[in-house]
PDB file of C-alpha atoms in Angstrom:
ATOM      1  CA  MET O   1      49.174  49.398 -74.893  1.00 67.00           C
ATOM      2  CA  LYS O   2      47.759  52.879 -76.893  1.00 78.00           C
ATOM      3  CA  GLN O   3      49.159  55.731 -75.364  1.00 83.00           C
ATOM      4  CA  ASP O   4      46.042  58.379 -76.008  1.00 88.00           C
ATOM      5  CA  TYR O   5      41.992  56.971 -74.776  1.00 90.00           C
ATOM      6  CA  THR O   6      38.890  58.466 -73.867  1.00 92.00           C
ATOM      7  CA  ILE O   7      36.573  57.150 -71.020  1.00 92.00           C
ATOM      8  CA  ALA O   8      34.924  54.509 -72.236  1.00 91.00           C
ATOM      9  CA  GLU O   9      38.096  52.819 -73.311  1.00 91.00           C
ATOM     10  CA  LEU O  10      40.317  53.266 -70.761  1.00 91.00           C
ATOM     11  CA  GLN O  11      37.523  51.185 -68.600  1.00 91.00           C
ATOM     12  CA  ALA O  12      37.463  48.853 -70.858  1.00 91.00           C
ATOM     13  CA  GLU O  13      40.746  48.145 -71.109  1.00 90.00           C
ATOM     14  CA  MET O  14      41.005  48.892 -66.887  1.00 91.00           C
ATOM     15  CA  THR O  15      38.712  45.784 -67.720  1.00 90.00           C
ATOM     16  CA  ALA O  16      40.552  43.303 -68.908  1.00 89.00           C
ATOM     17  CA  LEU O  17      43.638  44.143 -67.332  1.00 89.00           C
ATOM     18  CA  GLN O  18      42.089  43.001 -63.866  1.00 89.00           C
ATOM     19  CA  GLN O  19      41.827  39.689 -65.424  1.00 87.00           C
ATOM     20  CA  VAL O  20      45.487  39.405 -64.764  1.00 84.00           C
ATOM     21  CA  PHE O  21      46.167  42.314 -62.780  1.00 87.00           C
ATOM     22  CA  ASP O  22      44.379  41.314 -59.038  1.00 86.00           C
ATOM     23  CA  ASN O  23      44.576  46.024 -59.157  1.00 89.00           C
ATOM     24  CA  VAL O  24      43.700  48.933 -61.392  1.00 92.00           C
ATOM     25  CA  THR O  25      43.514  52.224 -60.790  1.00 93.00           C
ATOM     26  CA  LEU O  26      44.927  55.567 -62.526  1.00 93.00           C
ATOM     27  CA  ALA O  27      46.753  57.903 -61.025  1.00 90.00           C
ATOM     28  CA  ASP O  28      47.787  61.758 -61.385  1.00 86.00           C
ATOM     29  CA  PRO O  29      51.285  61.826 -59.467  1.00 75.00           C
ATOM     30  CA  ARG O  30      50.614  65.097 -58.482  1.00 74.00           C
ATOM     31  CA  MET O  31      46.492  64.369 -56.565  1.00 77.00           C
ATOM     32  CA  GLY O  32      46.794  60.390 -55.805  1.00 83.00           C
ATOM     33  CA  LEU O  33      44.129  58.423 -57.422  1.00 90.00           C
ATOM     34  CA  LEU O  34      41.753  59.226 -59.928  1.00 91.00           C
ATOM     35  CA  ASP O  35      37.974  58.433 -60.779  1.00 91.00           C
ATOM     36  CA  PRO O  36      38.470  56.950 -63.758  1.00 91.00           C
ATOM     37  CA  ALA O  37      33.993  57.532 -64.960  1.00 91.00           C
ATOM     38  CA  THR O  38      34.893  61.101 -64.209  1.00 91.00           C
ATOM     39  CA  LEU O  39      38.970  61.960 -63.879  1.00 89.00           C
ATOM     40  CA  GLN O  40      38.502  64.127 -60.759  1.00 90.00           C
ATOM     41  CA  PRO O  41      40.586  63.288 -57.387  1.00 87.00           C
ATOM     42  CA  LEU O  42      39.734  60.885 -55.006  1.00 88.00           C
ATOM     43  CA  ASN O  43      41.610  62.142 -52.742  1.00 79.00           C
ATOM     44  CA  LYS O  44      43.617  58.917 -52.179  1.00 81.00           C
ATOM     45  CA  VAL O  45      47.363  58.402 -52.183  1.00 72.00           C
ATOM     46  CA  ALA O  46      49.037  55.519 -54.608  1.00 73.00           C
ATOM     47  CA  ALA O  47      51.920  54.004 -54.485  1.00 74.00           C
ATOM     48  CA  MET O  48      53.480  55.819 -57.668  1.00 77.00           C
ATOM     49  CA  PRO O  49      56.555  54.697 -60.028  1.00 79.00           C
ATOM     50  CA  ALA O  50      58.726  56.864 -61.840  1.00 75.00           C
ATOM     51  CA  LEU O  51      58.694  56.822 -65.862  1.00 76.00           C
ATOM     52  CA  ASP O  52      61.393  56.819 -67.707  1.00 72.00           C
ATOM     53  CA  SER O  53      62.035  57.755 -70.635  1.00 68.00           C
ATOM     54  CA  THR O  54      59.570  55.430 -72.800  1.00 74.00           C
ATOM     55  CA  GLY O  55      56.513  56.343 -70.221  1.00 80.00           C
ATOM     56  CA  ARG O  56      57.143  52.443 -67.669  1.00 83.00           C
ATOM     57  CA  GLY O  57      58.134  52.514 -64.326  1.00 82.00           C
ATOM     58  CA  MET O  58      58.325  49.066 -61.936  1.00 81.00           C
ATOM     59  CA  GLN O  59      58.328  49.705 -57.637  1.00 80.00           C
ATOM     60  CA  VAL O  60      58.552  47.304 -56.086  1.00 77.00           C
ATOM     61  CA  VAL O  61      56.253  47.477 -52.173  1.00 76.00           C
ATOM     62  CA  LYS O  62      55.068  46.168 -48.752  1.00 72.00           C
ATOM     63  CA  GLY O  63      51.612  45.555 -49.151  1.00 71.00           C
ATOM     64  CA  ASN O  64      49.120  44.148 -47.057  1.00 70.00           C
ATOM     65  CA  ASP O  65      49.202  40.766 -47.585  1.00 68.00           C
ATOM     66  CA  GLY O  66      53.406  40.817 -48.023  1.00 69.00           C
ATOM     67  CA  LEU O  67      55.180  42.716 -51.145  1.00 74.00           C
ATOM     68  CA  GLU O  68      53.621  43.714 -54.651  1.00 80.00           C
ATOM     69  CA  THR O  69      54.911  44.688 -57.864  1.00 82.00           C
ATOM     70  CA  VAL O  70      53.442  48.188 -59.025  1.00 86.00           C
ATOM     71  CA  LEU O  71      53.903  48.377 -63.131  1.00 87.00           C
ATOM     72  CA  ALA O  72      53.317  51.542 -64.325  1.00 88.00           C
ATOM     73  CA  GLN O  73      52.556  53.288 -67.814  1.00 90.00           C
ATOM     74  CA  GLY O  74      51.805  57.291 -68.483  1.00 89.00           C
ATOM     75  CA  ILE O  75      48.995  57.056 -70.514  1.00 91.00           C
ATOM     76  CA  ASN O  76      46.747  60.534 -71.908  1.00 90.00           C
ATOM     77  CA  VAL O  77      43.325  59.712 -71.021  1.00 92.00           C
ATOM     78  CA  GLU O  78      40.465  62.634 -73.197  1.00 88.00           C
ATOM     79  CA  GLY O  79      44.001  64.396 -73.709  1.00 86.00           C
ATOM     80  CA  THR O  80      45.178  64.711 -69.713  1.00 87.00           C
ATOM     81  CA  PRO O  81      48.679  63.032 -68.464  1.00 88.00           C
ATOM     82  CA  CYS O  82      47.966  60.277 -66.211  1.00 90.00           C
ATOM     83  CA  MET O  83      49.213  56.991 -65.025  1.00 90.00           C
ATOM     84  CA  LEU O  84      47.583  53.539 -65.362  1.00 92.00           C
ATOM     85  CA  LEU O  85      48.643  51.334 -62.587  1.00 92.00           C
ATOM     86  CA  MET O  86      49.034  47.750 -61.819  1.00 90.00           C
ATOM     87  CA  GLN O  87      49.192  45.759 -59.011  1.00 88.00           C
ATOM     88  CA  MET O  88      49.971  42.203 -58.541  1.00 84.00           C
ATOM     89  CA  PRO O  89      52.121  39.913 -55.422  1.00 79.00           C
ATOM     90  CA  LEU O  90      55.238  41.067 -56.616  1.00 67.00           C
ATOM     91  CA  PRO O  91      56.957  36.608 -57.664  1.00 55.00           C
ATOM     92  CA  ARG O  92      58.769  35.811 -54.826  1.00 54.00           C
ATOM     93  CA  SER O  93      58.777  33.485 -52.053  1.00 57.00           C
ATOM     94  CA  LEU O  94      60.871  34.808 -48.720  1.00 55.00           C
ATOM     95  CA  GLN O  95      60.010  32.445 -46.346  1.00 56.00           C
ATOM     96  CA  ALA O  96      63.049  32.684 -43.610  1.00 54.00           C
ATOM     97  CA  GLU O  97      62.265  34.550 -40.880  1.00 58.00           C
ATOM     98  CA  GLY O  98      63.377  39.104 -41.075  1.00 63.00           C
ATOM     99  CA  ALA O  99      63.593  38.014 -45.213  1.00 60.00           C
ATOM    100  CA  GLU O 100      61.251  39.911 -46.087  1.00 60.00           C
ATOM    101  CA  ASP O 101      62.496  42.725 -44.816  1.00 66.00           C
ATOM    102  CA  SER O 102      65.781  42.213 -45.223  1.00 67.00           C
ATOM    103  CA  PHE O 103      64.900  42.420 -48.979  1.00 62.00           C
ATOM    104  CA  ILE O 104      62.867  45.702 -48.245  1.00 65.00           C
ATOM    105  CA  ARG O 105      65.410  47.853 -46.439  1.00 69.00           C
ATOM    106  CA  THR O 106      68.629  46.577 -49.481  1.00 65.00           C
ATOM    107  CA  LEU O 107      65.565  48.110 -51.910  1.00 63.00           C
ATOM    108  CA  SER O 108      65.522  51.056 -49.938  1.00 66.00           C
ATOM    109  CA  GLN O 109      69.104  51.066 -49.796  1.00 68.00           C
ATOM    110  CA  MET O 110      69.681  50.584 -53.203  1.00 61.00           C
ATOM    111  CA  GLN O 111      67.205  53.676 -53.972  1.00 65.00           C
ATOM    112  CA  ASP O 112      68.886  56.332 -51.449  1.00 70.00           C
ATOM    113  CA  ASP O 113      71.626  55.440 -53.656  1.00 70.00           C
ATOM    114  CA  LEU O 114      70.906  56.106 -56.304  1.00 71.00           C
ATOM    115  CA  ARG O 115      69.357  59.644 -55.929  1.00 80.00           C
ATOM    116  CA  ARG O 116      72.297  60.719 -54.471  1.00 84.00           C
ATOM    117  CA  ASP O 117      75.466  62.257 -55.751  1.00 86.00           C
ATOM    118  CA  TYR O 118      78.411  59.739 -55.330  1.00 83.00           C
ATOM    119  CA  VAL O 119      80.325  63.126 -55.058  1.00 87.00           C
ATOM    120  CA  THR O 120      78.994  65.047 -51.988  1.00 90.00           C
ATOM    121  CA  GLY O 121      76.192  62.999 -50.965  1.00 87.00           C
ATOM    122  CA  ALA O 122      73.448  65.922 -51.713  1.00 91.00           C
ATOM    123  CA  TYR O 123      70.908  64.638 -53.092  1.00 91.00           C
ATOM    124  CA  ASN O 124      70.881  64.753 -56.862  1.00 89.00           C
ATOM    125  CA  ALA O 125      68.790  65.615 -60.558  1.00 87.00           C
ATOM    126  CA  VAL O 126      66.520  61.866 -60.098  1.00 81.00           C
ATOM    127  CA  TYR O 127      66.544  62.389 -56.566  1.00 86.00           C
ATOM    128  CA  LEU O 128      64.448  66.145 -57.486  1.00 88.00           C
ATOM    129  CA  ASN O 129      62.350  64.915 -60.582  1.00 83.00           C
ATOM    130  CA  GLU O 130      61.494  62.078 -59.147  1.00 77.00           C
ATOM    131  CA  GLN O 131      60.369  62.587 -55.959  1.00 81.00           C
ATOM    132  CA  TYR O 132      60.513  66.142 -54.622  1.00 89.00           C
ATOM    133  CA  ARG O 133      58.654  67.470 -57.771  1.00 88.00           C
ATOM    134  CA  PRO O 134      55.855  65.346 -57.197  1.00 87.00           C
ATOM    135  CA  ILE O 135      55.818  67.482 -53.803  1.00 89.00           C
ATOM    136  CA  ALA O 136      56.678  70.530 -54.082  1.00 91.00           C
ATOM    137  CA  GLU O 137      54.105  70.966 -57.073  1.00 89.00           C
ATOM    138  CA  ARG O 138      51.138  69.496 -54.514  1.00 88.00           C
ATOM    139  CA  ALA O 139      52.186  72.168 -52.142  1.00 91.00           C
ATOM    140  CA  ALA O 140      52.158  74.916 -55.273  1.00 91.00           C
ATOM    141  CA  MET O 141      49.063  73.686 -56.330  1.00 88.00           C
ATOM    142  CA  SER O 142      47.645  74.543 -52.602  1.00 89.00           C
ATOM    143  CA  GLY O 143      48.830  78.259 -52.773  1.00 90.00           C
ATOM    144  CA  THR O 144      51.903  77.112 -50.503  1.00 93.00           C
ATOM    145  CA  PRO O 145      54.813  78.974 -50.958  1.00 93.00           C
ATOM    146  CA  VAL O 146      57.293  77.398 -53.431  1.00 94.00           C
ATOM    147  CA  GLY O 147      60.978  78.964 -55.032  1.00 95.00           C
ATOM    148  CA  VAL O 148      64.023  76.989 -56.172  1.00 96.00           C
ATOM    149  CA  VAL O 149      68.178  78.845 -54.824  1.00 97.00           C
ATOM    150  CA  MET O 150      70.905  77.949 -57.399  1.00 97.00           C
ATOM    151  CA  VAL O 151      74.369  77.612 -56.463  1.00 96.00           C
ATOM    152  CA  ARG O 152      77.196  78.149 -58.584  1.00 95.00           C
ATOM    153  CA  VAL O 153      81.174  77.180 -57.364  1.00 94.00           C
ATOM    154  CA  ASN O 154      82.599  79.650 -59.627  1.00 93.00           C
ATOM    155  CA  GLU O 155      85.566  78.508 -58.727  1.00 93.00           C
ATOM    156  CA  TYR O 156      84.884  73.948 -59.722  1.00 92.00           C
ATOM    157  CA  TRP O 157      86.116  74.588 -63.591  1.00 91.00           C
ATOM    158  CA  GLN O 158      89.149  76.081 -63.714  1.00 91.00           C
ATOM    159  CA  LEU O 159      90.086  73.153 -60.493  1.00 91.00           C
ATOM    160  CA  ARG O 160      89.177  70.437 -63.039  1.00 87.00           C
ATOM    161  CA  GLU O 161      91.413  71.833 -65.475  1.00 89.00           C
ATOM    162  CA  HIS O 162      94.699  74.192 -63.837  1.00 90.00           C
ATOM    163  CA  GLU O 163      94.701  70.839 -60.412  1.00 90.00           C
ATOM    164  CA  ASN O 164      93.352  67.934 -60.317  1.00 89.00           C
ATOM    165  CA  ASP O 165      89.593  66.331 -60.238  1.00 87.00           C
ATOM    166  CA  SER O 166      90.751  65.689 -56.497  1.00 89.00           C
ATOM    167  CA  ALA O 167      91.217  69.287 -55.140  1.00 90.00           C
ATOM    168  CA  ALA O 168      87.225  70.263 -57.847  1.00 91.00           C
ATOM    169  CA  ASN O 169      85.386  67.202 -55.186  1.00 90.00           C
ATOM    170  CA  CYS O 170      86.825  68.509 -52.270  1.00 91.00           C
ATOM    171  CA  CYS O 171      85.316  72.314 -53.616  1.00 92.00           C
ATOM    172  CA  LEU O 172      81.992  70.534 -54.227  1.00 93.00           C
ATOM    173  CA  ASN O 173      82.692  68.677 -50.281  1.00 92.00           C
ATOM    174  CA  MET O 174      82.988  72.216 -48.526  1.00 93.00           C
ATOM    175  CA  ALA O 175      80.240  73.658 -50.228  1.00 94.00           C
ATOM    176  CA  ALA O 176      77.755  71.298 -50.087  1.00 94.00           C
ATOM    177  CA  GLY O 177      78.507  70.848 -46.130  1.00 94.00           C
ATOM    178  CA  ILE O 178      77.976  74.992 -45.721  1.00 94.00           C
ATOM    179  CA  LEU O 179      74.830  75.147 -47.857  1.00 95.00           C
ATOM    180  CA  GLN O 180      73.340  71.230 -45.874  1.00 94.00           C
ATOM    181  CA  LEU O 181      73.558  73.116 -42.896  1.00 94.00           C
ATOM    182  CA  ALA O 182      72.443  76.123 -44.111  1.00 94.00           C
ATOM    183  CA  VAL O 183      69.377  74.225 -45.732  1.00 94.00           C
ATOM    184  CA  GLY O 184      68.797  72.108 -41.915  1.00 92.00           C
ATOM    185  CA  PRO O 185      66.979  68.560 -42.208  1.00 90.00           C
ATOM    186  CA  ASP O 186      63.929  68.745 -43.278  1.00 90.00           C
ATOM    187  CA  HIS O 187      62.810  68.053 -45.864  1.00 85.00           C
ATOM    188  CA  ASP O 188      59.412  69.034 -45.923  1.00 87.00           C
ATOM    189  CA  LYS O 189      61.138  72.887 -45.768  1.00 92.00           C
ATOM    190  CA  ALA O 190      63.935  72.589 -47.911  1.00 94.00           C
ATOM    191  CA  VAL O 191      65.726  69.906 -49.673  1.00 95.00           C
ATOM    192  CA  LEU O 192      69.416  70.504 -51.064  1.00 96.00           C
ATOM    193  CA  ALA O 193      70.200  68.443 -54.960  1.00 95.00           C
ATOM    194  CA  ARG O 194      73.915  68.460 -56.570  1.00 93.00           C
ATOM    195  CA  LEU O 195      72.925  69.501 -60.620  1.00 90.00           C
ATOM    196  CA  ASN O 196      76.016  68.746 -62.582  1.00 83.00           C
ATOM    197  CA  ASP O 197      79.828  70.121 -62.912  1.00 83.00           C
ATOM    198  CA  GLY O 198      78.418  73.169 -59.953  1.00 90.00           C
ATOM    199  CA  PHE O 199      75.768  74.307 -59.556  1.00 94.00           C
ATOM    200  CA  PHE O 200      73.711  73.110 -56.764  1.00 96.00           C
ATOM    201  CA  ALA O 201      69.612  73.517 -56.187  1.00 96.00           C
ATOM    202  CA  ILE O 202      67.723  74.367 -52.766  1.00 97.00           C
ATOM    203  CA  VAL O 203      63.540  73.288 -53.456  1.00 96.00           C
ATOM    204  CA  THR O 204      62.091  74.915 -50.675  1.00 96.00           C
ATOM    205  CA  ILE O 205      58.202  74.900 -50.137  1.00 96.00           C
ATOM    206  CA  GLY O 206      56.963  77.634 -47.360  1.00 94.00           C
ATOM    207  CA  THR O 207      59.905  79.900 -47.226  1.00 93.00           C
ATOM    208  CA  PRO O 208      59.613  82.152 -49.887  1.00 94.00           C
ATOM    209  CA  ALA O 209      63.328  81.346 -51.642  1.00 95.00           C
ATOM    210  CA  ALA O 210      65.012  85.234 -51.396  1.00 95.00           C
ATOM    211  CA  LYS O 211      64.737  84.301 -48.216  1.00 95.00           C
ATOM    212  CA  MET O 212      66.291  81.232 -48.411  1.00 96.00           C
ATOM    213  CA  ALA O 213      69.570  83.365 -50.044  1.00 96.00           C
ATOM    214  CA  GLN O 214      70.023  85.288 -48.167  1.00 96.00           C
ATOM    215  CA  THR O 215      70.923  82.684 -45.722  1.00 95.00           C
ATOM    216  CA  VAL O 216      73.004  80.362 -47.938  1.00 96.00           C
ATOM    217  CA  ARG O 217      74.835  84.462 -48.192  1.00 95.00           C
ATOM    218  CA  GLU O 218      74.979  84.685 -44.178  1.00 95.00           C
ATOM    219  CA  ALA O 219      76.330  81.118 -43.530  1.00 94.00           C
ATOM    220  CA  MET O 220      78.853  81.676 -46.974  1.00 93.00           C
ATOM    221  CA  ASN O 221      80.043  85.169 -46.006  1.00 92.00           C
ATOM    222  CA  ASP O 222      80.276  82.947 -41.232  1.00 92.00           C
ATOM    223  CA  SER O 223      82.407  80.590 -43.246  1.00 89.00           C
ATOM    224  CA  ARG O 224      85.750  80.081 -44.363  1.00 88.00           C
ATOM    225  CA  ARG O 225      84.719  78.681 -47.275  1.00 89.00           C
ATOM    226  CA  GLU O 226      88.422  76.414 -47.089  1.00 87.00           C
ATOM    227  CA  PHE O 227      89.740  72.530 -48.709  1.00 87.00           C
ATOM    228  CA  ASN O 228      91.689  70.699 -49.121  1.00 84.00           C
ATOM    229  CA  ILE O 229      94.373  71.227 -53.106  1.00 88.00           C
ATOM    230  CA  SER O 230      96.669  68.663 -52.302  1.00 81.00           C
ATOM    231  CA  LEU O 231      98.356  67.794 -48.661  1.00 76.00           C
ATOM    232  CA  SER O 232     100.211  71.730 -48.579  1.00 81.00           C
ATOM    233  CA  ARG O 233      98.971  73.500 -50.095  1.00 88.00           C
ATOM    234  CA  ARG O 234      95.214  74.359 -49.406  1.00 88.00           C
ATOM    235  CA  GLY O 235      92.190  77.366 -51.774  1.00 89.00           C
ATOM    236  CA  SER O 236      89.644  78.768 -50.864  1.00 90.00           C
ATOM    237  CA  PHE O 237      85.649  79.159 -52.886  1.00 91.00           C
ATOM    238  CA  THR O 238      83.306  81.951 -53.531  1.00 93.00           C
ATOM    239  CA  VAL O 239      79.836  81.711 -55.007  1.00 94.00           C
ATOM    240  CA  GLU O 240      77.035  82.566 -56.905  1.00 95.00           C
ATOM    241  CA  ILE O 241      73.763  82.726 -55.311  1.00 96.00           C
ATOM    242  CA  ALA O 242      70.035  83.419 -57.803  1.00 96.00           C
ATOM    243  CA  SER O 243      66.819  82.594 -56.667  1.00 96.00           C
ATOM    244  CA  ALA O 244      63.428  82.256 -57.853  1.00 95.00           C
ATOM    245  CA  GLU O 245      59.484  81.456 -56.610  1.00 95.00           C
ATOM    246  CA  TRP O 246      56.923  79.702 -58.684  1.00 94.00           C
ATOM    247  CA  GLY O 247      55.003  82.447 -58.784  1.00 90.00           C
ATOM    248  CA  GLU O 248      57.015  83.947 -61.500  1.00 93.00           C
ATOM    249  CA  THR O 249      56.606  80.710 -63.833  1.00 90.00           C
ATOM    250  CA  ALA O 250      54.167  78.265 -62.438  1.00 81.00           C
ATOM    251  CA  SER O 251      56.101  75.665 -63.743  1.00 86.00           C
ATOM    252  CA  TRP O 252      58.661  73.145 -61.993  1.00 89.00           C
ATOM    253  CA  ASP O 253      61.024  73.563 -64.572  1.00 89.00           C
ATOM    254  CA  MET O 254      60.893  77.078 -65.375  1.00 92.00           C
ATOM    255  CA  THR O 255      61.694  77.451 -61.906  1.00 93.00           C
ATOM    256  CA  LEU O 256      64.449  75.834 -61.848  1.00 92.00           C
ATOM    257  CA  SER O 257      66.442  77.594 -65.869  1.00 92.00           C
ATOM    258  CA  LEU O 258      64.359  81.089 -64.660  1.00 94.00           C
ATOM    259  CA  ALA O 259      66.558  80.510 -61.221  1.00 93.00           C
ATOM    260  CA  GLN O 260      69.872  79.503 -63.084  1.00 91.00           C
ATOM    261  CA  GLN O 261      69.791  82.635 -65.797  1.00 92.00           C
ATOM    262  CA  ARG O 262      69.782  84.627 -63.683  1.00 92.00           C
ATOM    263  CA  LEU O 263      73.608  82.984 -61.828  1.00 88.00           C
TER     264      LEU O 263
END
């Protein structure tokens, strides 16, 4: 399958694929399904797998008649980045009562595990880029305030170098707990993720990032910020906090980068 299409070439390709797949559609990750004749949004939501470095992805979803496989291929249609979605029943027989629901729960748990930081339990960069980025981009395009608060745990590398990994991880766990309480449980409004090493990112939707940054500062100042280095020793940590609003850059990647640069 090639990468660049004209509208006429796309329609011919989709017609050919419909001989193999039950359903072939065109989509934009931010806007949902597109009309393949005009590239205009159809205002319909579609199951859109995350694409890998080759521009391909796969997802198992629950359809009207059971489990279905959605294959995705990233393409360009007259210069517009799109996803070609090919859907068909999953070639798997789950006859036992409850087996299908159990299979879906297992897949969901595996997906969630892959999107969690193994140290703190917070979300990781995979979740931000694959799951939350489209939500934030759609909100920003509709005029809703979107921003990023970047938090750096200053003592992380010092603990790694002069103590041990366990002490550094205890420090991160304490920081993550304070940050999660400040962010709250409503993922429609904000989400916390550990990016790498001692860095956390909070993406806010509907609340200015500067306001969230102030909430985080107050939470840190009101907390003891102490953690165990060993059974007999305790340590404390400090953080640096910076924020950036989507409107300053109008780009997901640049907003995260700007917040990190300000630390």
